[in-house]
C-alpha positions as a LaTeX table, in Angstrom:
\begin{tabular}{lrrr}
\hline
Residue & $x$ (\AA) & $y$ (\AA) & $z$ (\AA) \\
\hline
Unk1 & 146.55 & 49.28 & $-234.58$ \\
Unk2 & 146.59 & 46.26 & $-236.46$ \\
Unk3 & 143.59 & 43.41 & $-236.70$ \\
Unk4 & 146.14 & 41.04 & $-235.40$ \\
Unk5 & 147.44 & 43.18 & $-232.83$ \\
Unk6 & 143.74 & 44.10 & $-231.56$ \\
Unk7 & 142.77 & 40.13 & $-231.64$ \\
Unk8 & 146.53 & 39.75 & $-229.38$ \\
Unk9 & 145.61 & 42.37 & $-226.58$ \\
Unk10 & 141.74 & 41.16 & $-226.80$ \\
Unk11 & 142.72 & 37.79 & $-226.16$ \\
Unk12 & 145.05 & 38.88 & $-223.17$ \\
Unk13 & 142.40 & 40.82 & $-221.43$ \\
Unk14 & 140.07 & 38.03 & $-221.85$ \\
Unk15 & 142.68 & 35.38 & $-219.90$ \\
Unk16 & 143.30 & 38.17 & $-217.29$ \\
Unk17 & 139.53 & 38.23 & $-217.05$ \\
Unk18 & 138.58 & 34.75 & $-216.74$ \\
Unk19 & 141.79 & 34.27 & $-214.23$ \\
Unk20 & 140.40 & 36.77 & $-212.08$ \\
Unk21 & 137.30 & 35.37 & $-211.85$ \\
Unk22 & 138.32 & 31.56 & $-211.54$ \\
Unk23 & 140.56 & 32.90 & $-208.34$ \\
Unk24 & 139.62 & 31.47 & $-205.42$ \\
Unk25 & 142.11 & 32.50 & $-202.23$ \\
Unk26 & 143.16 & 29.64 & $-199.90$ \\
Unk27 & 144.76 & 30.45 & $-196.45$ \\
Unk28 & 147.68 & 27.38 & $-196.31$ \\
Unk29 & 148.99 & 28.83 & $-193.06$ \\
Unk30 & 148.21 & 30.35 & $-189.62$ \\
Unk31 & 149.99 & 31.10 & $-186.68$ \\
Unk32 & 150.53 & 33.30 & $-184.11$ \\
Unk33 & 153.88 & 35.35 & $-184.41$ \\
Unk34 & 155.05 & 34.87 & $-180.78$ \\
Unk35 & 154.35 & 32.62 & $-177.60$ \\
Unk36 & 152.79 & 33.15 & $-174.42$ \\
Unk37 & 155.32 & 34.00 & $-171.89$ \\
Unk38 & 157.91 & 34.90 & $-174.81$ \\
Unk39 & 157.51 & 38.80 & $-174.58$ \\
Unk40 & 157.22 & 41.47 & $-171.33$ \\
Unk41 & 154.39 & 43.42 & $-172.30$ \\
Unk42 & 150.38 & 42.78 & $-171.64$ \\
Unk43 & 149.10 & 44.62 & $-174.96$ \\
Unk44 & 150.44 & 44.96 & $-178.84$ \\
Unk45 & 148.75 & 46.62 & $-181.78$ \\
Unk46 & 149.32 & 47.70 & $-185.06$ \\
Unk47 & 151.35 & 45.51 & $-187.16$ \\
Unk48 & 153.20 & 45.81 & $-190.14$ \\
Unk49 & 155.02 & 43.35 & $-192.46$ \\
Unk50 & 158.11 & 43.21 & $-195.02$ \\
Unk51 & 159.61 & 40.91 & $-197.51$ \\
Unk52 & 163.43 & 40.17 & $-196.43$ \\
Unk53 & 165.45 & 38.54 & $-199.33$ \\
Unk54 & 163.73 & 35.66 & $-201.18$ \\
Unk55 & 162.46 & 33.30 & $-198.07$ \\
Unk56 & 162.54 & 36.07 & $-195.04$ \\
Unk57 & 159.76 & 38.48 & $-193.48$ \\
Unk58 & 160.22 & 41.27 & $-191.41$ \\
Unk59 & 156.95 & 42.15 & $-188.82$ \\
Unk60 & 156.59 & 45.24 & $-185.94$ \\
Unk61 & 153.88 & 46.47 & $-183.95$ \\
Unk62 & 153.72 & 48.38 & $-180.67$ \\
Unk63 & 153.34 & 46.92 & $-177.33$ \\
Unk64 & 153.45 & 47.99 & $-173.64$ \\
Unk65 & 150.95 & 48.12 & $-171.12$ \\
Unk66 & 148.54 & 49.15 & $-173.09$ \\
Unk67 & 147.75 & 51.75 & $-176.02$ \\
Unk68 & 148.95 & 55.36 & $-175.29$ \\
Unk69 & 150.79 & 54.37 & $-171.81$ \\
Unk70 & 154.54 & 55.74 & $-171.57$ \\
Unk71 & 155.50 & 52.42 & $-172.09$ \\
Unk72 & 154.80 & 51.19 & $-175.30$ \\
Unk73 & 157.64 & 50.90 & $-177.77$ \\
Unk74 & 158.59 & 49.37 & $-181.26$ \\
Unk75 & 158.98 & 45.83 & $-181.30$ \\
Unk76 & 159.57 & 43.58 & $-184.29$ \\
Unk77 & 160.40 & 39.82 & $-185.26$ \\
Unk78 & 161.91 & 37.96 & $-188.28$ \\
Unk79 & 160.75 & 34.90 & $-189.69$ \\
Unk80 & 163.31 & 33.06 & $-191.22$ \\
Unk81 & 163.97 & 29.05 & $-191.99$ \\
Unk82 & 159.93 & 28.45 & $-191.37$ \\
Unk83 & 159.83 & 30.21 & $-187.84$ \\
Unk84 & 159.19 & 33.92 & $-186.29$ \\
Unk85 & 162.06 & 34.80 & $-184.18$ \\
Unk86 & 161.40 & 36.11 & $-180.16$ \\
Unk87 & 160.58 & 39.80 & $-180.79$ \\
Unk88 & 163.04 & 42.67 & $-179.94$ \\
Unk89 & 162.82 & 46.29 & $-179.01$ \\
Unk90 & 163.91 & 48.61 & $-182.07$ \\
Unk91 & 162.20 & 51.89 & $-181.14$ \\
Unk92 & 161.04 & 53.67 & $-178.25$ \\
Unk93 & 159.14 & 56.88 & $-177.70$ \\
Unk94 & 162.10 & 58.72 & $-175.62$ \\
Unk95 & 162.75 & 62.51 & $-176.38$ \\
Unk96 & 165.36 & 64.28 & $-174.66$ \\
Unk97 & 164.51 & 63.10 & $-171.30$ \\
Unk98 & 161.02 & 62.68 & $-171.62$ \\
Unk99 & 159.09 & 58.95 & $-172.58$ \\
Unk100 & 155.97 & 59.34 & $-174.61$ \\
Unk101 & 154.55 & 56.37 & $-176.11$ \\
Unk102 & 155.48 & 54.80 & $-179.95$ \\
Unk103 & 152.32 & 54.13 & $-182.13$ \\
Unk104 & 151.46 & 52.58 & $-185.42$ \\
Unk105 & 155.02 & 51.49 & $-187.05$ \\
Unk106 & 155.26 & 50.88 & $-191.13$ \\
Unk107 & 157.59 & 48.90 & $-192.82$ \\
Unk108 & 159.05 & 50.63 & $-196.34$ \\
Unk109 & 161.78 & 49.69 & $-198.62$ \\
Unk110 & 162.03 & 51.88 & $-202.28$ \\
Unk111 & 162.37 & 49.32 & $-204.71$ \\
Unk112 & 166.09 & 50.11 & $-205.63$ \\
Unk113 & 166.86 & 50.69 & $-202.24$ \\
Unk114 & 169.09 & 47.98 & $-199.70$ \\
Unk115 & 167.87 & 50.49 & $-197.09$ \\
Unk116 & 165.03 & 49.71 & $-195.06$ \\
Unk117 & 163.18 & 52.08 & $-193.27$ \\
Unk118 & 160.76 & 52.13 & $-190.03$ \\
Unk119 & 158.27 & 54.68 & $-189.84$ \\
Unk120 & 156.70 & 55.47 & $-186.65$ \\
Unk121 & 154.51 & 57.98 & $-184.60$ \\
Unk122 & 155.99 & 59.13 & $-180.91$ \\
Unk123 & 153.42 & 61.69 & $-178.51$ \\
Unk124 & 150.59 & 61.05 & $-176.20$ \\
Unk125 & 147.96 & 60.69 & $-178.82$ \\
Unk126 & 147.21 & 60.56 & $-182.33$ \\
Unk127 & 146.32 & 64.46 & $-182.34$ \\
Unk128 & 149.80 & 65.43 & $-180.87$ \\
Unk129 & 152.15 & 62.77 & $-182.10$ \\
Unk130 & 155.09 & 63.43 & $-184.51$ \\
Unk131 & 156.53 & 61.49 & $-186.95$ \\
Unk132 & 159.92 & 59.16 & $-186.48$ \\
Unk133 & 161.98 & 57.47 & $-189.06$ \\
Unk134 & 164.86 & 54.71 & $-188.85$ \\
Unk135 & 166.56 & 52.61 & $-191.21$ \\
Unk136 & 168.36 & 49.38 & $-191.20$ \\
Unk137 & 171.23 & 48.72 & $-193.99$ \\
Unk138 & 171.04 & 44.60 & $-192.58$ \\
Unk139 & 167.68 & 43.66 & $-193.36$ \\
Unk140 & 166.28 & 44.91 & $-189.79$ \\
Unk141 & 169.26 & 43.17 & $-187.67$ \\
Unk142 & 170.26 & 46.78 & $-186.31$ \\
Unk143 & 168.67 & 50.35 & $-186.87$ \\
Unk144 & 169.98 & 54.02 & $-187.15$ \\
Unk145 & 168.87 & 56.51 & $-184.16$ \\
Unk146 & 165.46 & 58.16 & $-185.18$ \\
Unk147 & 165.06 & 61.05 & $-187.17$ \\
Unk148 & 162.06 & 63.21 & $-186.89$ \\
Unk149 & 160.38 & 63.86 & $-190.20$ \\
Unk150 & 159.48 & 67.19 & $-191.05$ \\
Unk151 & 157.44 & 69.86 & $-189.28$ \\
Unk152 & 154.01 & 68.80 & $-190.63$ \\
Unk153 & 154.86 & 65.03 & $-192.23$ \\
Unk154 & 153.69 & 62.42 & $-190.20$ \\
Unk155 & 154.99 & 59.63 & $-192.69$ \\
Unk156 & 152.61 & 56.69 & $-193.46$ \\
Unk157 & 150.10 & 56.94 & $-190.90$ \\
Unk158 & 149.42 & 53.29 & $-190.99$ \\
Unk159 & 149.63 & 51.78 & $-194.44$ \\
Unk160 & 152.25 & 51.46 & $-196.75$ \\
Unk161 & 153.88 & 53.63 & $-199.22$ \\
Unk162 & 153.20 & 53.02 & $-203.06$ \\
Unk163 & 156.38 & 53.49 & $-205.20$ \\
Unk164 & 155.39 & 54.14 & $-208.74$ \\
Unk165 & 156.93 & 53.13 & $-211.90$ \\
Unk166 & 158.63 & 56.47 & $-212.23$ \\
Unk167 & 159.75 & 56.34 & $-208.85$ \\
Unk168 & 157.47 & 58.13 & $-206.91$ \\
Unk169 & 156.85 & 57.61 & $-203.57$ \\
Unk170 & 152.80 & 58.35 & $-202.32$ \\
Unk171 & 152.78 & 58.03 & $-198.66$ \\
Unk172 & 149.17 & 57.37 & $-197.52$ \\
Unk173 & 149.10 & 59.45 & $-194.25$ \\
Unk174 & 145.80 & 61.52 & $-192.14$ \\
Unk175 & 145.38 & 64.19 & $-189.29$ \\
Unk176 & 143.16 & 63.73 & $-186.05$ \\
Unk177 & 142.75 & 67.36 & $-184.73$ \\
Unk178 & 142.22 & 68.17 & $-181.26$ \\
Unk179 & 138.30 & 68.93 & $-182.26$ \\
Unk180 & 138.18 & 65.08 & $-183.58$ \\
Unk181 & 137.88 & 65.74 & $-187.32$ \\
Unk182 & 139.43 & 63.19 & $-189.23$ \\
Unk183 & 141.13 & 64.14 & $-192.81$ \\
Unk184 & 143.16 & 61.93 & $-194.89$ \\
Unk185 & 146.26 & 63.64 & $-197.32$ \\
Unk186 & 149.11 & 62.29 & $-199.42$ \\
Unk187 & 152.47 & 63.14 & $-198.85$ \\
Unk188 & 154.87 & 62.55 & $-201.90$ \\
Unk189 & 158.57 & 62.62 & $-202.29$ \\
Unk190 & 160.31 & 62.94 & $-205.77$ \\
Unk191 & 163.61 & 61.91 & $-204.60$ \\
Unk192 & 163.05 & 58.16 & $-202.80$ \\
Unk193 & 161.88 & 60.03 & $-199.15$ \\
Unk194 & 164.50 & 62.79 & $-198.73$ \\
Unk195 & 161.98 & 65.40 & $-199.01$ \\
Unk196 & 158.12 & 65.51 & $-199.06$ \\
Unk197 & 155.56 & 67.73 & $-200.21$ \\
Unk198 & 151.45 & 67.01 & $-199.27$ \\
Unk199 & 148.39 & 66.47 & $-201.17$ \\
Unk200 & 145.25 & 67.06 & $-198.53$ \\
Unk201 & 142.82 & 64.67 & $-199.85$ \\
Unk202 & 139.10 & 66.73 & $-200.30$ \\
Unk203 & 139.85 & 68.79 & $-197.19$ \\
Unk204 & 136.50 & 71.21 & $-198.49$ \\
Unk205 & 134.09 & 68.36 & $-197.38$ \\
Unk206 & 132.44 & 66.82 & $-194.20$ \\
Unk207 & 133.91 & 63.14 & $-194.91$ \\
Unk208 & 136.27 & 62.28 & $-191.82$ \\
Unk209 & 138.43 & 59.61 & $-192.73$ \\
Unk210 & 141.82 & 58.28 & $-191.60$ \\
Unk211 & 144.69 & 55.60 & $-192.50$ \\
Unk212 & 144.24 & 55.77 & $-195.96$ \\
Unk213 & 145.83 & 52.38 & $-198.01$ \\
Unk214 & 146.61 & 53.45 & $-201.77$ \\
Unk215 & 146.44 & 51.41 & $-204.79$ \\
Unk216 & 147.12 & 52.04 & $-208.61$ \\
Unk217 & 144.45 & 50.82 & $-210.91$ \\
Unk218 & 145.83 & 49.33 & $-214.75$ \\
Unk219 & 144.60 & 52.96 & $-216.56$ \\
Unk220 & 147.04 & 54.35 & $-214.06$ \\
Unk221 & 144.58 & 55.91 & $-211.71$ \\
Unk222 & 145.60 & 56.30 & $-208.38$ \\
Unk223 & 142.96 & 55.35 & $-205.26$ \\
Unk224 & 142.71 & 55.25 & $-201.58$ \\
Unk225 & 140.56 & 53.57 & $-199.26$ \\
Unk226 & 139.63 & 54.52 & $-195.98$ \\
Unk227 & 138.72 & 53.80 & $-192.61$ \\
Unk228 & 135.91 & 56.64 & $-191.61$ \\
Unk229 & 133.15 & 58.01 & $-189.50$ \\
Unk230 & 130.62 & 56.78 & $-192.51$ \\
Unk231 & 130.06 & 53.20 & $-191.75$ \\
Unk232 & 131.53 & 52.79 & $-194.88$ \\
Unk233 & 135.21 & 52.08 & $-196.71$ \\
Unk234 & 135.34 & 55.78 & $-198.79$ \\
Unk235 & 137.25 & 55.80 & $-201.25$ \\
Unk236 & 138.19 & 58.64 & $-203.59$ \\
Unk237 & 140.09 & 58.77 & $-207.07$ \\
Unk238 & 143.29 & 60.61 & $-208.37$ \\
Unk239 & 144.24 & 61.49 & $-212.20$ \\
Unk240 & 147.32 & 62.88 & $-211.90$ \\
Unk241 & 149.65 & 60.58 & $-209.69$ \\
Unk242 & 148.25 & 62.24 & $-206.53$ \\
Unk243 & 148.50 & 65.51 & $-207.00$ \\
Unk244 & 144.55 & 66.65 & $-206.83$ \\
Unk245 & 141.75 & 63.94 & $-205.99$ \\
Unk246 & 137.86 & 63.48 & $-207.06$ \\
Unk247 & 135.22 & 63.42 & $-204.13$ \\
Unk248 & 135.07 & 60.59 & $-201.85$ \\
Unk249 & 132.68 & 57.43 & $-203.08$ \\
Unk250 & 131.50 & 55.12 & $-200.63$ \\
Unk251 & 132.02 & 51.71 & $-201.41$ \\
Unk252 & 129.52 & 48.67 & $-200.81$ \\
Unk253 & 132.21 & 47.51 & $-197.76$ \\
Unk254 & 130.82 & 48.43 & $-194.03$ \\
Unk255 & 132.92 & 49.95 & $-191.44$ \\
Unk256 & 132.59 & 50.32 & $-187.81$ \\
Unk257 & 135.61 & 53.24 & $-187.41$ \\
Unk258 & 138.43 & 50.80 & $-187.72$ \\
Unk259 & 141.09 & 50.67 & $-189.62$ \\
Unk260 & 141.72 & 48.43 & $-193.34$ \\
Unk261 & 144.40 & 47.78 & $-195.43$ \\
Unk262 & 143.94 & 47.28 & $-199.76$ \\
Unk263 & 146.72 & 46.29 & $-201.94$ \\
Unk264 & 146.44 & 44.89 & $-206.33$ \\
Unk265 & 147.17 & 41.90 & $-206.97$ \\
Unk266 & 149.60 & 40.40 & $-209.07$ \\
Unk267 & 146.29 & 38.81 & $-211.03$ \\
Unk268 & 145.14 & 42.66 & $-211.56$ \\
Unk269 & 142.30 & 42.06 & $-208.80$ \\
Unk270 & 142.04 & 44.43 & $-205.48$ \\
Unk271 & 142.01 & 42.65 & $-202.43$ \\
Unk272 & 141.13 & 44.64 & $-198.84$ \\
Unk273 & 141.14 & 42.94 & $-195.41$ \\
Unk274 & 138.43 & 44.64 & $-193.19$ \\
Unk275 & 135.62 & 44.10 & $-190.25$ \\
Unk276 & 132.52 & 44.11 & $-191.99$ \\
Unk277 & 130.48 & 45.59 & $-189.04$ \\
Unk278 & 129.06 & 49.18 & $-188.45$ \\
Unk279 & 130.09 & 51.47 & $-185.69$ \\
Unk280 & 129.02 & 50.74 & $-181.94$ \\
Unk281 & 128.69 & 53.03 & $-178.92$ \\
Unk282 & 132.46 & 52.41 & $-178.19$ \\
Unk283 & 135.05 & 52.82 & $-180.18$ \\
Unk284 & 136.64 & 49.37 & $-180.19$ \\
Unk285 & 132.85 & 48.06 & $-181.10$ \\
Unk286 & 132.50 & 45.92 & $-184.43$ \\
Unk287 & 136.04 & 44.27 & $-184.49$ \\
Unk288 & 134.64 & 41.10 & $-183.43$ \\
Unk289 & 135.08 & 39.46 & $-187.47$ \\
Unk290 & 137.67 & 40.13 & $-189.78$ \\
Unk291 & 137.29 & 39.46 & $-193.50$ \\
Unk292 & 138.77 & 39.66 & $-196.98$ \\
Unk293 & 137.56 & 40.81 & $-199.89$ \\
Unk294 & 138.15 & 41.08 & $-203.48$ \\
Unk295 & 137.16 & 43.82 & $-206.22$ \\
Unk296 & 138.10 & 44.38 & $-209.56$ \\
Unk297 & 137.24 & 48.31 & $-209.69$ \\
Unk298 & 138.06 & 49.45 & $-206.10$ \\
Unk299 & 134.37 & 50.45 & $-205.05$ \\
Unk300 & 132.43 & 47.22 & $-205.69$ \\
Unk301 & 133.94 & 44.30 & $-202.97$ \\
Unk302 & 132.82 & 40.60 & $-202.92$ \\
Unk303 & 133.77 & 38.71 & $-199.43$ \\
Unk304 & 136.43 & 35.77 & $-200.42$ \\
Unk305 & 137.62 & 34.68 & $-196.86$ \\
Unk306 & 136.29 & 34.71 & $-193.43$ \\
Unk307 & 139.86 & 35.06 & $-191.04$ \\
Unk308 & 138.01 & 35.84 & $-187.78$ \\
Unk309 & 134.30 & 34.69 & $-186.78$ \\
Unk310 & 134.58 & 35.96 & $-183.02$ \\
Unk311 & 131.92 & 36.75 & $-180.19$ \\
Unk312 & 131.36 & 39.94 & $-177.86$ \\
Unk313 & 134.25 & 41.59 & $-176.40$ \\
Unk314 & 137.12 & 39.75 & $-178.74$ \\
Unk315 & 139.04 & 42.32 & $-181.53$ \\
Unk316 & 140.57 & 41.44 & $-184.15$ \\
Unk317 & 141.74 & 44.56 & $-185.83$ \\
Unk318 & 144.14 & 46.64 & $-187.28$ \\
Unk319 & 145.50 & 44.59 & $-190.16$ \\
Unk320 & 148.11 & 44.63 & $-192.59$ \\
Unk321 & 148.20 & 43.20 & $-196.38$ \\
Unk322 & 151.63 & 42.21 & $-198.56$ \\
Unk323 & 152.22 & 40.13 & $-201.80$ \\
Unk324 & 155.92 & 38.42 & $-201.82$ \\
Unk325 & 157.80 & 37.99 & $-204.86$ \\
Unk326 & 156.97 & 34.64 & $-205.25$ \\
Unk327 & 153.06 & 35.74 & $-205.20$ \\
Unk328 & 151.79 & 34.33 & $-201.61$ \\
Unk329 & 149.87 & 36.90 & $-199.71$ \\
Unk330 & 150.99 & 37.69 & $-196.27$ \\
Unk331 & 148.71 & 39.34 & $-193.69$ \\
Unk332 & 149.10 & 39.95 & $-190.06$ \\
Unk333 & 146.53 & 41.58 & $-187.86$ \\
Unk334 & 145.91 & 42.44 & $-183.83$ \\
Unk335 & 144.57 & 39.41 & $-182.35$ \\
Unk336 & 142.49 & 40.25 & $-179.03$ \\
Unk337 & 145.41 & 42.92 & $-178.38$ \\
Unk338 & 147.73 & 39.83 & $-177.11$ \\
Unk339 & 149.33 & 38.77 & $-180.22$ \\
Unk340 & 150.03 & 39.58 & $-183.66$ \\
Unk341 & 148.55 & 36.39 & $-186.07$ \\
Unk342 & 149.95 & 36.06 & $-189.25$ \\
Unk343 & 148.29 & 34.42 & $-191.86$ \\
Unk344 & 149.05 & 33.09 & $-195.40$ \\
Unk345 & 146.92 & 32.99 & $-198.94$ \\
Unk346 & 147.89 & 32.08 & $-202.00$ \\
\hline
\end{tabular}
């Protein structure tokens, strides 16, 4: 390589540098996605969000009574013009003539695709459930009757897909056996989600972690980061697009056995949205605050925003992280189990 080319790309990662470390996140909106009184069920959960166009956004969750009743179905909203639309019903838990309840719905559109699909989990609970698919050719307006995935896929288990530059899809996805061990595994399509094959992710170890988000680092490393049984985001590192993974690293991020969500940004940083607590007795235990956090090698996090502050018995959980084309960061997140908030960063 030539001096001057050398003095170019040094001079490149210098600005990429110093703009990383001069950015400072701002929320410039907050809201929550629907009214009181505007929607029939008691409990939602479990959001997920989409670009739509240039100006529109596309968010589900699941709500019914409450989490793992008969009940609870698919519902999503549209923001368009400035607003979030009343929420409507696009997927139930129904099979033949029996109602289970829906769970944990993702949001995925391939990159070259007008399709848009919903993933989505239907059973009694995360150790029997099976994974759905629908898709929308109008942006979310209608959907196609639900597909089951394979025997053995689950689709994205909470997080979204990564599409590569080649076009491959990684599918961050997990298991929760009947025995309550957690393992996390990749599952991978070649040809834009027709068929999948799975990468288990260390299955030979005693890490249990679930909902894996995935991220591609500049050197073309691919990582996930996980909620676990730890007390700590674990992450672990792959070489080869996926295909066979390092052991799992704990990162410097606490976590009380709930769920996170990681994307890179357009500025080359990592960013993760997370509670920064440690587990409790209960389950639901340390989802009182809700943070976000920035990193620039995916193990080493520094806290950039405080979202929620709350006190005993509030949860704010569960939440979801975009980028839109026009770079403003979209997040959306279970608020106390009676609304979805959305929030905006740029």
């Amino acid at each position: 390589m030539s001096p001057n080319k050398i003095i170019l790309f040094s001079s490149i990662f210098a600005l990429l540098l110093s703009s990383c470390a001069s950015y400072k996140p701002q929320v410039i909106q907050s809201e929550q996605i629907f009214k009181e009184g505007q929607v029939p069920f008691q409990q939602c959960h479990a959001s997920t969000i989409q670009p739509i166009g240039k100006d529109s956004l596309l968010a589900a969750w699941f709500g019914g009574t409450h989490e793992s009743n008969p009940d609870v179905v698919i519902w999503s909203s549209l923001y368009t013009k400035g607003k979030w639309q009343p929420p409507v019903q696009i997927a139930d838990g129904i099979i033949v003539d029996t109602r289970y309840p829906s769970w944990n719905p993702v949001l995925y559109q391939y990159p070259t695709s007008d399709t848009l699909a919903l993933y989505y989990k239907i059973g009694p609970n995360p150790r029997e459930w099976k994974g759905f698919v629908k898709y929308s050719q109008n942006k979310g307006q209608t959907w196609s009757v639900a597909q089951q995935l394979p025997e053995g896929i689950l689709g994205p288990i909470k997080n979204k897909p990564l599409t590569l530059a080649n076009g491959l899809i990684l599918s961050p996805s997990s298991t929760e056996s009947k025995e309550e061990i957690w393992k996390a595994h990749m599952e991978i399509s070649l040809d834009q989600g027709k068929t999948w094959s799975i990468s288990n992710i260390r299955p030979d170890t005693s890490i249990q972690v679930i909902q894996p988000s995935v991220v591609q680092h500049s050197d073309g490393r691919i990582q996930v980061l996980c909620r676990s049984k730890e007390n700590k985001v674990m992450a672990a590192f792959s070489m080869d697009q996926g295909l066979t993974w390092g052991p799992w690293q704990a990162t410097n991020l606490l976590n009380p056995n709930s769920a996170t969500d990681a994307i890179r940004l357009k500025n080359g940083l990592f960013m993760i949205v997370y509670n920064p607590a440690v587990a409790g007795k209960d389950w639901w235990e340390g989802r009182t605050k809700l943070h976000v956090a920035t990193s620039k090698d995916g193990l080493q996090w520094k806290d950039v925003l405080i979202l929620e502050d709350g006190v005993k018995n509030d949860e704010y959980s569960y939440p979801t992280i975009i980028q839109d084309p026009k770079g403003l960061i979209h997040i959306t997140y279970t608020w106390n189990r009676k609304n979805i908030k959305h929030i905006v960063i740029k």
